[in-house]
Short mmCIF file of C-alpha atoms in Angstrom, two decimals:
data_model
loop_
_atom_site.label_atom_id
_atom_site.label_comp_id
_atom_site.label_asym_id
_atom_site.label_seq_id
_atom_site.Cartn_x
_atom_site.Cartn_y
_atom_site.Cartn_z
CA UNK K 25 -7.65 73.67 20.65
CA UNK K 26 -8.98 71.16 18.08
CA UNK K 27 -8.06 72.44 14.51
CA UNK K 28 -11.42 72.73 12.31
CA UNK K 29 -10.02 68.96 10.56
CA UNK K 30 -9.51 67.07 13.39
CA UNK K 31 -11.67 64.25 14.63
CA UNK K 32 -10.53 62.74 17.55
CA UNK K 33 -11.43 59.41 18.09
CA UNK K 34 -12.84 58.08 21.69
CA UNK K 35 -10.90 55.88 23.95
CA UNK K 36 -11.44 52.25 22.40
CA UNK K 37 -13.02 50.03 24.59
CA UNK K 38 -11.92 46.48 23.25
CA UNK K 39 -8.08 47.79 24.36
CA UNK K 40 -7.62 46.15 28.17
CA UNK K 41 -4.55 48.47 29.34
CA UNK K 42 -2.23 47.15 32.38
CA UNK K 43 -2.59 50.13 33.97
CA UNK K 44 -5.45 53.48 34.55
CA UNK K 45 -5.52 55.05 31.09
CA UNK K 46 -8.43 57.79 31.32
CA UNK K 47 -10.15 59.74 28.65
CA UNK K 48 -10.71 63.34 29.48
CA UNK K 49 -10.35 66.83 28.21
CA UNK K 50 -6.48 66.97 29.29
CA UNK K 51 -6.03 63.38 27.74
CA UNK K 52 -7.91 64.11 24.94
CA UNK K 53 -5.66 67.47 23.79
CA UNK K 54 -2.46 65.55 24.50
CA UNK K 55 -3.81 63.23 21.87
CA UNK K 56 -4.53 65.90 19.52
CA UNK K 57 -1.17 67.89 20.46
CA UNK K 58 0.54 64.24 18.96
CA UNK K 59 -1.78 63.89 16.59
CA UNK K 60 -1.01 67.76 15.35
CA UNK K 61 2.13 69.59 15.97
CA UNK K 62 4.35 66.62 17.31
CA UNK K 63 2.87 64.56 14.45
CA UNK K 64 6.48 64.19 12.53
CA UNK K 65 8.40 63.11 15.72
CA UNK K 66 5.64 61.07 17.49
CA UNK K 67 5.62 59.19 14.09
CA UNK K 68 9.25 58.72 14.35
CA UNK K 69 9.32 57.52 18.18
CA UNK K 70 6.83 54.97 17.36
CA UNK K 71 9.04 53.51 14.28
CA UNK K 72 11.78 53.63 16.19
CA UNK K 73 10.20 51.79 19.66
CA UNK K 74 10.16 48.74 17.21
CA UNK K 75 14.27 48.14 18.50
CA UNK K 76 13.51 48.49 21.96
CA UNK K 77 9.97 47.87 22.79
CA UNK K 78 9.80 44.21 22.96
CA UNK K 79 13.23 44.02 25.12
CA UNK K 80 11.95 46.65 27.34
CA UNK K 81 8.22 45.12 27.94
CA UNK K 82 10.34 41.95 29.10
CA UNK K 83 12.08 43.53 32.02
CA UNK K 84 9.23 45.87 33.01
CA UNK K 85 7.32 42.13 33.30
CA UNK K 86 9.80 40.37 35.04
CA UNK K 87 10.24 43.13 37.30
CA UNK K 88 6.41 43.20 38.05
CA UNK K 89 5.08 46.47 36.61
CA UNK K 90 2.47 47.16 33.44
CA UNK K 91 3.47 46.34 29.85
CA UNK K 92 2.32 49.69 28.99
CA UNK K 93 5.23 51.25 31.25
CA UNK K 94 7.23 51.13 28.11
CA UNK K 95 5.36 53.83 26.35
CA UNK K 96 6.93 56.58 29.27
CA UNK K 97 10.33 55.71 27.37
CA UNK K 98 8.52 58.09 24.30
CA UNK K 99 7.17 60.52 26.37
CA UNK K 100 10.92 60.86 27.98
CA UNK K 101 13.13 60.61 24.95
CA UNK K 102 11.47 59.13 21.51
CA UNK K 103 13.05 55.80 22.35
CA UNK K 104 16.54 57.59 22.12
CA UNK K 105 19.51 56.36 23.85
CA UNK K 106 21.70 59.26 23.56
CA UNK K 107 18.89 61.91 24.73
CA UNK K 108 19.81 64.76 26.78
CA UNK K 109 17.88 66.67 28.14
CA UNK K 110 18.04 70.55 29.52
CA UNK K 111 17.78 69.13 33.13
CA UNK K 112 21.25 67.19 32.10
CA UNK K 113 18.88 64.06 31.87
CA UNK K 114 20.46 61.34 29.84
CA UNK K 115 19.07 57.90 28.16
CA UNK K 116 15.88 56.13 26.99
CA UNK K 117 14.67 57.02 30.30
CA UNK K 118 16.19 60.68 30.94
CA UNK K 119 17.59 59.57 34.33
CA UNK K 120 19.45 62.78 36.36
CA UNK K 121 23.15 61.97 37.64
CA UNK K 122 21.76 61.80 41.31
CA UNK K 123 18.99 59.22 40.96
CA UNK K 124 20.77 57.30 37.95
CA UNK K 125 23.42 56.59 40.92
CA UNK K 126 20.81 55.69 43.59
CA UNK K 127 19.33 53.17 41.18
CA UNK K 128 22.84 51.41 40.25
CA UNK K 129 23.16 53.42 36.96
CA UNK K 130 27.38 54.15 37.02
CA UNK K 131 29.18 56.42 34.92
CA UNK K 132 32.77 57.34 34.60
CA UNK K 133 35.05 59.05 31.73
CA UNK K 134 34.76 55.96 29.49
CA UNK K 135 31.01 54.88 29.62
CA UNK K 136 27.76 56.51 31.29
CA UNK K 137 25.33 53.16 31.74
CA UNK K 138 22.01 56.00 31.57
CA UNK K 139 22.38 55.34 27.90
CA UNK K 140 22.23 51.74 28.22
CA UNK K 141 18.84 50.67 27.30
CA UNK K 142 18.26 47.48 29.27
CA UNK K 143 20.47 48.56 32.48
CA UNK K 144 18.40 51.98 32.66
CA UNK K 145 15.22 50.04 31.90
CA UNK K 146 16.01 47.95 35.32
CA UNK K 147 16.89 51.12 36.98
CA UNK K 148 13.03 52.85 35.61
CA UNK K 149 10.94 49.66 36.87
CA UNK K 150 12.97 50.22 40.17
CA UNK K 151 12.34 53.79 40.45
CA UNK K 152 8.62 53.49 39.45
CA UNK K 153 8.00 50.50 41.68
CA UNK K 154 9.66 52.50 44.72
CA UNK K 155 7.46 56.05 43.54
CA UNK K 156 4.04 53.48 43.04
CA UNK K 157 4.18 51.98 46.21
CA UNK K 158 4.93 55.45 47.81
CA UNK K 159 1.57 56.57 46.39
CA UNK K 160 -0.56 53.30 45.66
CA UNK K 161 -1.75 55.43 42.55
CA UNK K 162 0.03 55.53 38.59
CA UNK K 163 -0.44 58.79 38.03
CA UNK K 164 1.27 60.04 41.29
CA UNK K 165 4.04 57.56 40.51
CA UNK K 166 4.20 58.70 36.94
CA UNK K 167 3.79 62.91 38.28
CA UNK K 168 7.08 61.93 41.20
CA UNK K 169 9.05 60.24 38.00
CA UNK K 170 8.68 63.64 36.01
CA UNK K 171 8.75 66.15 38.53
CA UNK K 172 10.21 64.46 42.14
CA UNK K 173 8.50 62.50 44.65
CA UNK K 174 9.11 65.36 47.03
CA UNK K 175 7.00 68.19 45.30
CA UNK K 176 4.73 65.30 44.46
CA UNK K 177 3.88 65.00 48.47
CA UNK K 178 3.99 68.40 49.18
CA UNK K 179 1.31 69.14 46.61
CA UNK K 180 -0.89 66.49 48.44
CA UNK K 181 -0.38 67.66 51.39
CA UNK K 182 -1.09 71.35 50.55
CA UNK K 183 -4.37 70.44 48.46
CA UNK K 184 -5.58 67.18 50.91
CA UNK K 185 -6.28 65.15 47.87
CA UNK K 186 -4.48 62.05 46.48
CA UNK K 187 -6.68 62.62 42.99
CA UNK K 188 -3.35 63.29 40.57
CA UNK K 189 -6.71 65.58 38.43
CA UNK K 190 -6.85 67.93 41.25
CA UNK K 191 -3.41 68.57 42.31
CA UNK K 192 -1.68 71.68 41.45
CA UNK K 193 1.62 71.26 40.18
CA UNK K 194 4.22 72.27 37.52
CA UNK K 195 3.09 72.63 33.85
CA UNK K 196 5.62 70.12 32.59
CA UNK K 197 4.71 67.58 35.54
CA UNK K 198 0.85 68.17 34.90
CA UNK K 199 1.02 67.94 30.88
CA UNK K 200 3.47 64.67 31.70
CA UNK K 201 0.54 61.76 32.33
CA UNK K 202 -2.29 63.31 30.24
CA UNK K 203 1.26 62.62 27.54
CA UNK K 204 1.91 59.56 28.87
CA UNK K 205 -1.78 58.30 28.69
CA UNK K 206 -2.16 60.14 25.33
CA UNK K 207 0.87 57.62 23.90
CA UNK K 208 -0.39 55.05 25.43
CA UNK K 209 -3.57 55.15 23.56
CA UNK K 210 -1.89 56.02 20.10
CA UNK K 211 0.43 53.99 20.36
CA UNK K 212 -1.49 50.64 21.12
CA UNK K 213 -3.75 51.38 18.29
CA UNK K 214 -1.75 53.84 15.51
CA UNK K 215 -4.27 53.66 12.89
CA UNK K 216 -6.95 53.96 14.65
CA UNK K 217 -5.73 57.68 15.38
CA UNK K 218 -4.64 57.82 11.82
CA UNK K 219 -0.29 57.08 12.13
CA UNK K 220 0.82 54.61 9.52
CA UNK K 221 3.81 53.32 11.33
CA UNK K 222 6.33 50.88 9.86
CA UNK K 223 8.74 49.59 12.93
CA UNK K 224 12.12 49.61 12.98
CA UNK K 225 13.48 45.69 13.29
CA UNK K 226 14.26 44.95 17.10
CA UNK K 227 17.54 45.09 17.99
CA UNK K 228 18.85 41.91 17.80
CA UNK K 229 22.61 41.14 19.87
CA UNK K 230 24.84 38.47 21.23
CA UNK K 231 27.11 39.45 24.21
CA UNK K 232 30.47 38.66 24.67
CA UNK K 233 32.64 39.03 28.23
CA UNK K 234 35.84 40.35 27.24
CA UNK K 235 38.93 41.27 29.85
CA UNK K 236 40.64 43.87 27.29
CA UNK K 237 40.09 47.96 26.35
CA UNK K 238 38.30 47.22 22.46
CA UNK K 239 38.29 49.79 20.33
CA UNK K 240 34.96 49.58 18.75
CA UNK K 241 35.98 50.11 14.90
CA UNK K 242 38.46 47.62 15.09
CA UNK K 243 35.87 45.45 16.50
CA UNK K 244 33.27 46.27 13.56
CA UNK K 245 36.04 46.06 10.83
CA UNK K 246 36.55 42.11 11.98
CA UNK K 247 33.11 41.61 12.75
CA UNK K 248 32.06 42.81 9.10
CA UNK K 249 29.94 45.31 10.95
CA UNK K 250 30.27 49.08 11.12
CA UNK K 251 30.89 51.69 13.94
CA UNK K 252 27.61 52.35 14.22
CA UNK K 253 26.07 49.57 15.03
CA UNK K 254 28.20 48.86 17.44
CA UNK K 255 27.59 52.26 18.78
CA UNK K 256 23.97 51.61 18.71
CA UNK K 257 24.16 48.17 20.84
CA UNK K 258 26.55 49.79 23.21
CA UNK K 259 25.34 53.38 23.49
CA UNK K 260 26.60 53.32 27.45
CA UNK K 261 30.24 53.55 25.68
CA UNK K 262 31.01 57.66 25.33
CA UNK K 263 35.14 56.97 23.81
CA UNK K 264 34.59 54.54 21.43
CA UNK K 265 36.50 51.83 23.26
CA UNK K 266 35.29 49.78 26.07
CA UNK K 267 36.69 50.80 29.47
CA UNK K 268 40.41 50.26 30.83
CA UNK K 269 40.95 47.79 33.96
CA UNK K 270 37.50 46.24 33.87
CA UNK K 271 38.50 42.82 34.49
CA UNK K 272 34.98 41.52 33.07
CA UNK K 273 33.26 44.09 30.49
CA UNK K 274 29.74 42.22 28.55
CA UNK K 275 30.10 43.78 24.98
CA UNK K 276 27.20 43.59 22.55
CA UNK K 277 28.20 42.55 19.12
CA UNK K 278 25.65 41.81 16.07
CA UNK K 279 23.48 38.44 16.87
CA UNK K 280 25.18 35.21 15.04
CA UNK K 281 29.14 36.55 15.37
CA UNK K 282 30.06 35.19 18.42
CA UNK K 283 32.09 32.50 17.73
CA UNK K 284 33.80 35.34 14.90
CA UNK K 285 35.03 37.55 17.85
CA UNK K 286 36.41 34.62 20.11
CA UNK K 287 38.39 33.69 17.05
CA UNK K 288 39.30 36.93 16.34
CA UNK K 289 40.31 38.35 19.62
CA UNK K 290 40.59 35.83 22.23
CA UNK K 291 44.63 35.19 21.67
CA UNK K 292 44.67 38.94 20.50
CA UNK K 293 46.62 41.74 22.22
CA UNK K 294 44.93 44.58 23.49
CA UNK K 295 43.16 46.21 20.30
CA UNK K 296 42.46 49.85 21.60
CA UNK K 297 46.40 49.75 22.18
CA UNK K 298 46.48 53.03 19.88
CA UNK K 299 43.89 54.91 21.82
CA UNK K 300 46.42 55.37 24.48
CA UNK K 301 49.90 57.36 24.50
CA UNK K 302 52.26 56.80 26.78
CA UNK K 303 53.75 59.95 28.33
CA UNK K 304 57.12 60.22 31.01
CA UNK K 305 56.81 62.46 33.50
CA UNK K 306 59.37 65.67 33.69
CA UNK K 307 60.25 68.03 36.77
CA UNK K 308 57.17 69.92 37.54
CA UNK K 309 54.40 68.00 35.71
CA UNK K 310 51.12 67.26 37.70
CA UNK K 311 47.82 65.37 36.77
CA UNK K 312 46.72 68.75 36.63
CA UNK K 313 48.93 69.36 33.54
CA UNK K 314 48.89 66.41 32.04
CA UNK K 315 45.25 67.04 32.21
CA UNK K 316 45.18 70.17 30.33
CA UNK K 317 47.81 68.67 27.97
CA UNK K 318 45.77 66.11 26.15
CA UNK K 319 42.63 67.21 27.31
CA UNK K 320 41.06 64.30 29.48
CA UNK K 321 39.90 64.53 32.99
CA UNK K 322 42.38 64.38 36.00
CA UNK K 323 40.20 61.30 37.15
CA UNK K 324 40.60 59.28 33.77
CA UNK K 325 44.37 58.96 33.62
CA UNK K 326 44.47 58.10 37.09
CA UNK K 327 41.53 55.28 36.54
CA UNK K 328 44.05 53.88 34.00
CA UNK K 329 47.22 54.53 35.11
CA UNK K 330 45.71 53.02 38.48
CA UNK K 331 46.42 55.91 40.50
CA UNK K 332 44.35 57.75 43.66
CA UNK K 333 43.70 61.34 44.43
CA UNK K 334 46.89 61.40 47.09
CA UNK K 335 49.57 59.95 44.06
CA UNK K 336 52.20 62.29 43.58
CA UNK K 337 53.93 61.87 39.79
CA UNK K 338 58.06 60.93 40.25
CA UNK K 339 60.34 62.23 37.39
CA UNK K 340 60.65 59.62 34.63
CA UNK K 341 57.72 58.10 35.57
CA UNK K 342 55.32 56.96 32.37
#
């Protein structure tokens, strides 16, 4: 419903989108729904796609798809990198366990790489690029990101149309592209549809390889830096330390302190030393109970303690 103040403003014609944007009644209150009751956080996704929308629009081009790709990353999650999501969908792109690990997204105990916002951006232009040339149509492709490429053909099949307008599906997956097209069109051209939106600065990072568990406030203490920012360049990291017996680990630290960290920690013992206690095994002790003990997952000590699922522990054994 259009409240008695509103005057929504037509699709602009002097915008060229990289993609089908339409303008019709379901567009239209999807505009009017941001423009209304998600005012406040629609505002705040658009500040805050000024870290990540400029990195992002770089992969989705070198990977081939529309510019305006990135604007999905607000209708998923505001541009959040932490965003979870009742379906357990996590990142900037709300990727599910199962199809975060068909698309090379891996997660363990120490880091979850859904939250990192340019390896979950490759993973979304590989996922829409596989659901788009399923269905040679954007709106399909965007319908099968949101609600499954499976319920997406059956619905086809059951109505004989490929015309995403006519399709009965889900609410949430029918509401998802007249969102996606609505953001699209706000978000190209704010004032026009009368947000005042002052970006946040793009995030701005050098990487460093490193061979070492870091813990990440010791890392910001050196660095002159705080926890987090380096929490916000490295949101894939879920301990605060980056991972155990990854022999080559690329660790974003604030742009210009390179050559600050090599100093600092090239010669350096391990720094997330304290992070770990060392415990020797007595009669009748089991992962299991070590497990329950200090309350980590079975898997994580034996990741770092180099173990498999057959290891039995010995007596005196640390």
């Amino acid at each position: 419903q259009k409240a008695a103040h509103e005057e929504v403003v037509p699709l602009p014609e002097t915008i060229a989108y990289g993609m089908p944007i339409e303008w019709n009644e379901r567009v239209e209150n999807a505009v009017i729904y941001f423009q209304t009751v998600a005012r406040k956080a629609f505002q705040n996704y658009v500040k805050r796609s000024g870290k990540y929308k400029e990195l992002m629009q770089r992969i989705i081009k070198e990977k081939g798809l529309p510019e305006d790709i990135v604007w999905l990353c607000l209708v998923e999650s505001g541009f959040n990198t932490k965003a979870y999501s009742w379906a357990r969908a996590l990142g900037p792109w709300q990727f599910i366990s199962a199809t975060g690990k068909r698309y090379g997204l891996k997660r363990c105990w120490w880091y979850d790489e859904r939250r990192d916002f340019v390896k979950s951006t490759y993973a979304a232009c590989d996922y829409l690029k596989f659901l788009y040339d399923m269905f040679n149509s954007w709106p399909l492709a965007l319908a099968g990101y949101n609600g499954g490429e499976k319920n997406i053909e059956r619905a086809i099949n059951k109505h004989q149309t490929k015309d995403f307008w006519k399709l009965k599906l889900k609410k949430q997956t029918m509401d998802y592209v007249p969102l996606f097209m609505a953001a699209t069109i706000i978000s190209r051209d704010p004032e026009r549809y009368g947000f005042d939106v002052e970006y946040d600065e793009p995030l701005e990072f050098d990487e460093v390889a490193i061979n070492q568990p870091l813990d990440l406030k010791e890392v910001a203490k050196t660095l002159g830096t705080t926890p987090d920012v380096m929490s916000e360049l490295n949101p894939e990291l879920l301990r605060g330390v980056t991972p155990p017996n990854v022999r080559r680990y690329n660790l974003r630290i604030p742009k210009g302190s390179a050559d600050l960290f090599t100093q600092a920690f090239e010669k350096a013992d391990t720094k997330a030393s304290g992070l770990f206690v060392e415990h020797e095994v007595s009669k009748g002790q089991t992962l299991s109970y070590l497990s329950q003990k200090y309350g980590v997952p079975v898997s994580a000590i034996q990741e770092v303690n180099g173990l498999n699922n057959a290891h039995r522990l010995s007596v005196g054994q640390v």
